[in-house]
């Protein structure tokens, strides 16, 4: 199970919690709690169910579960008083309350197929299913070696081949734009959109299976 929420992706198969592509440490039991809540969203998971899932055949007190939930909230920078993702159902249990998207499973050794890419000058960047971070940091999915681009400037998230890609700005210095419109929230992308990261212009391309007419070239006689 790979599920994206906010700037995070949780992958139960690789047992990783990622934030913009970077792994965030969680203890094994805290990770199990998070996966359980995400998989059963938006339903409340009772404390007894969580105890049976995390500590089978072992007696534990409520405090142990509270510690794990607090660990998860620290990892995702969430305030328990105004939760965005983990809601407390007092006296009952916990629920995952945020918006999330199932990204599908990835077979071992198999890269997910993609039908989207970016074009910058004479370079092409193929985009993958999941989060694609654009920036000046060489560790980014799309490395743009330009002084006007922030280290981690923006992100393109592709849930799967049937859902449009969305673009987010990652608190960049010089801003992110689609055409002339500043990106201040998740923005859907369409084939041919021009994306500006500060002074850098890229073209977003997306392949469609819908039939299109091939342009006929007139030959000189």
Coordinates of C-alpha atoms in Angstrom, one line a residue:
X1 CA 0.0 0.0 0.0
X2 CA 1.4 3.4 -1.0
X3 CA -0.8 6.4 0.1
X4 CA -0.1 10.1 -0.4
X5 CA -1.3 12.7 2.0
X6 CA -0.2 16.4 2.1
X7 CA 3.5 16.3 1.4
X8 CA 3.9 12.8 2.7
X9 CA 3.8 9.3 1.2
X10 CA 3.5 6.2 3.4
X11 CA 4.6 2.9 1.9
X12 CA 3.6 -0.2 3.8
X13 CA 5.7 -2.5 1.5
X14 CA 9.0 -0.7 1.9
X15 CA 8.0 0.5 5.5
X16 CA 8.9 4.1 4.7
X17 CA 7.3 7.4 5.5
X18 CA 8.5 10.0 3.0
X19 CA 8.3 13.7 3.0
X20 CA 8.9 15.2 -0.4
X21 CA 10.9 12.1 -1.2
X22 CA 13.0 12.2 2.0
X23 CA 12.5 9.4 4.6
X24 CA 11.3 10.3 8.1
X25 CA 12.1 7.9 10.9
X26 CA 9.3 6.2 12.8
X27 CA 9.6 3.4 15.2
X28 CA 8.2 0.1 13.9
X29 CA 5.1 0.2 16.1
X30 CA 4.4 3.8 15.3
X31 CA 4.6 3.0 11.6
X32 CA 2.2 0.1 12.1
X33 CA -0.3 2.4 13.8
X34 CA -0.1 5.0 11.0
X35 CA -0.6 2.3 8.3
X36 CA -3.6 0.9 10.2
X37 CA -5.2 4.3 10.5
X38 CA -4.5 5.2 6.8
X39 CA -5.8 1.9 5.5
X40 CA -9.1 2.1 7.5
X41 CA -9.7 5.8 6.9
X42 CA -12.0 7.6 7.5
X43 CA -13.3 5.2 10.1
X44 CA -12.4 5.4 13.7
X45 CA -10.1 2.5 14.8
X46 CA -10.9 1.6 18.4
X47 CA -8.1 1.3 20.9
X48 CA -8.8 -2.4 21.4
X49 CA -8.4 -3.0 17.7
X50 CA -5.1 -1.1 17.7
X51 CA -3.9 -3.1 20.8
X52 CA -4.7 -6.4 19.0
X53 CA -3.0 -5.2 15.8
X54 CA 0.2 -3.8 17.4
X55 CA 0.5 -5.8 20.6
X56 CA -1.2 -9.2 19.9
X57 CA -1.5 -11.4 23.0
X58 CA 0.2 -8.7 25.2
X59 CA -1.4 -6.6 27.8
X60 CA -0.6 -2.9 27.5
X61 CA -2.0 0.3 29.0
X62 CA -3.5 3.2 27.0
X63 CA -0.3 5.3 27.6
X64 CA 1.7 3.1 25.2
X65 CA -0.7 3.9 22.4
X66 CA -0.7 7.6 23.3
X67 CA 3.1 7.6 23.0
X68 CA 3.0 6.1 19.5
X69 CA 0.3 8.5 18.3
X70 CA 2.4 11.4 19.6
X71 CA 5.4 10.1 17.8
X72 CA 3.4 10.1 14.5
X73 CA 2.2 13.6 15.1
X74 CA 5.8 14.8 15.7
X75 CA 6.9 13.1 12.5
X76 CA 4.3 14.9 10.4
X77 CA 4.5 18.2 12.3
X78 CA 0.9 18.0 13.5
X79 CA -0.6 19.8 16.4
X80 CA -2.9 17.6 18.5
X81 CA -5.2 20.5 19.2
X82 CA -5.9 21.2 15.6
X83 CA -5.2 17.9 13.8
X84 CA -5.0 17.8 10.0
X85 CA -4.5 14.0 9.7
X86 CA -4.8 12.2 13.0
X87 CA -8.1 12.8 14.9
X88 CA -8.7 11.6 18.4
X89 CA -12.1 10.1 19.1
X90 CA -12.1 10.6 22.9
X91 CA -12.8 7.4 24.8
X92 CA -12.9 5.3 21.6
X93 CA -9.7 5.5 19.5
X94 CA -8.2 7.3 16.6
X95 CA -9.0 8.1 12.9
X96 CA -7.2 9.3 9.9
X97 CA -9.1 12.4 8.9
X98 CA -7.0 14.0 6.2
X99 CA -7.4 13.8 2.4
X100 CA -5.3 11.0 1.0
X101 CA -4.8 9.3 -2.3
X102 CA -3.9 5.6 -2.9
X103 CA -0.9 5.5 -5.2
X104 CA -1.0 1.7 -5.8
X105 CA 1.6 -1.0 -5.1
X106 CA 4.9 -1.2 -6.9
X107 CA 6.3 -4.6 -7.9
X108 CA 9.8 -5.3 -6.7
X109 CA 12.3 -4.1 -9.2
X110 CA 9.6 -2.6 -11.4
X111 CA 9.3 1.2 -11.9
X112 CA 5.8 2.5 -12.3
X113 CA 4.8 3.4 -15.9
X114 CA 4.5 7.0 -16.6
X115 CA 3.0 9.1 -19.3
X116 CA 4.1 12.5 -18.2
X117 CA 7.3 14.4 -18.6
X118 CA 8.9 17.9 -18.5
X119 CA 10.9 19.6 -21.2
X120 CA 13.5 22.3 -20.3
X121 CA 15.6 23.7 -23.2
X122 CA 17.0 20.5 -24.8
X123 CA 16.5 18.2 -21.8
X124 CA 13.6 15.9 -21.0
X125 CA 12.7 14.7 -17.5
X126 CA 10.4 11.7 -17.3
X127 CA 8.0 11.9 -14.3
X128 CA 7.1 8.9 -12.1
X129 CA 3.9 8.0 -10.3
X130 CA 4.1 9.5 -6.9
X131 CA 6.0 12.7 -5.9
X132 CA 8.4 14.4 -8.2
X133 CA 10.4 17.2 -6.5
X134 CA 11.8 19.9 -8.7
X135 CA 14.7 22.0 -7.6
X136 CA 18.4 23.0 -7.5
X137 CA 19.3 20.2 -5.1
X138 CA 21.0 17.3 -7.2
X139 CA 18.9 14.9 -5.1
X140 CA 15.6 16.2 -6.6
X141 CA 13.7 14.1 -9.1
X142 CA 14.1 17.0 -11.6
X143 CA 17.4 18.7 -11.1
X144 CA 17.5 22.3 -12.4
X145 CA 21.0 23.7 -12.0
X146 CA 20.0 27.4 -12.0
X147 CA 20.7 30.0 -9.3
X148 CA 17.1 31.3 -9.5
X149 CA 15.6 28.0 -8.6
X150 CA 15.3 27.0 -4.9
X151 CA 16.9 23.8 -3.6
X152 CA 13.5 22.2 -3.3
X153 CA 11.3 24.5 -5.3
X154 CA 8.1 22.7 -6.3
X155 CA 6.5 19.3 -6.5
X156 CA 4.5 17.4 -9.2
X157 CA 2.4 14.6 -7.8
X158 CA 1.0 11.9 -10.1
X159 CA -1.4 9.6 -8.3
X160 CA -1.9 7.3 -11.3
X161 CA -2.4 7.4 -15.0
X162 CA -6.1 8.2 -14.7
X163 CA -5.8 11.2 -12.4
X164 CA -4.4 14.6 -13.6
X165 CA -1.0 15.6 -12.2
X166 CA -1.0 18.4 -9.7
X167 CA 1.7 21.0 -9.0
X168 CA 2.6 22.5 -5.6
X169 CA 5.0 25.3 -4.6
X170 CA 7.3 24.3 -1.8
X171 CA 7.8 27.7 -0.2
X172 CA 10.2 28.7 -3.0
X173 CA 12.0 32.1 -3.0
X174 CA 11.0 33.1 -6.5
X175 CA 7.6 31.5 -6.8
X176 CA 6.0 28.9 -9.0
X177 CA 3.7 29.8 -11.9
X178 CA 1.6 28.0 -14.5
X179 CA 1.4 30.4 -17.4
X180 CA 1.0 33.8 -15.6
X181 CA -0.9 32.4 -12.6
X182 CA 1.0 32.0 -9.3
X183 CA 0.7 28.6 -7.7
X184 CA -0.5 29.1 -4.2
X185 CA -2.4 25.8 -3.8
X186 CA -2.5 22.4 -5.6
X187 CA -2.9 23.2 -9.3
X188 CA -3.9 20.6 -11.9
X189 CA -1.7 20.3 -15.0
X190 CA -2.7 19.8 -18.6
X191 CA -0.6 18.8 -21.6
X192 CA 1.3 21.8 -22.9
X193 CA 1.2 23.9 -19.7
X194 CA 4.2 26.2 -19.2
X195 CA 5.6 26.0 -15.7
X196 CA 7.8 28.8 -14.4
X197 CA 10.1 28.1 -11.4
X198 CA 11.5 31.6 -10.9
X199 CA 13.2 32.4 -14.2
X200 CA 13.2 28.8 -15.5
X201 CA 10.5 27.7 -17.9
X202 CA 9.5 24.1 -18.4
X203 CA 6.8 22.6 -20.6
X204 CA 4.6 19.8 -19.1
X205 CA 3.7 17.1 -21.5
X206 CA 1.2 14.2 -20.9
X207 CA 0.5 11.4 -23.4
X208 CA -3.1 10.5 -24.1
X209 CA -4.5 7.3 -25.7
X210 CA -7.2 9.2 -27.4
X211 CA -6.7 9.1 -31.1
X212 CA -5.4 12.2 -32.8
X213 CA -4.8 13.0 -36.4
X214 CA -1.2 12.9 -37.6
X215 CA -0.3 16.1 -39.4
X216 CA 0.2 15.6 -43.1
X217 CA 3.5 17.0 -44.4
X218 CA 3.4 18.4 -47.9
X219 CA 6.4 17.3 -49.9
X220 CA 8.1 19.7 -52.3
X221 CA 7.9 18.7 -55.9

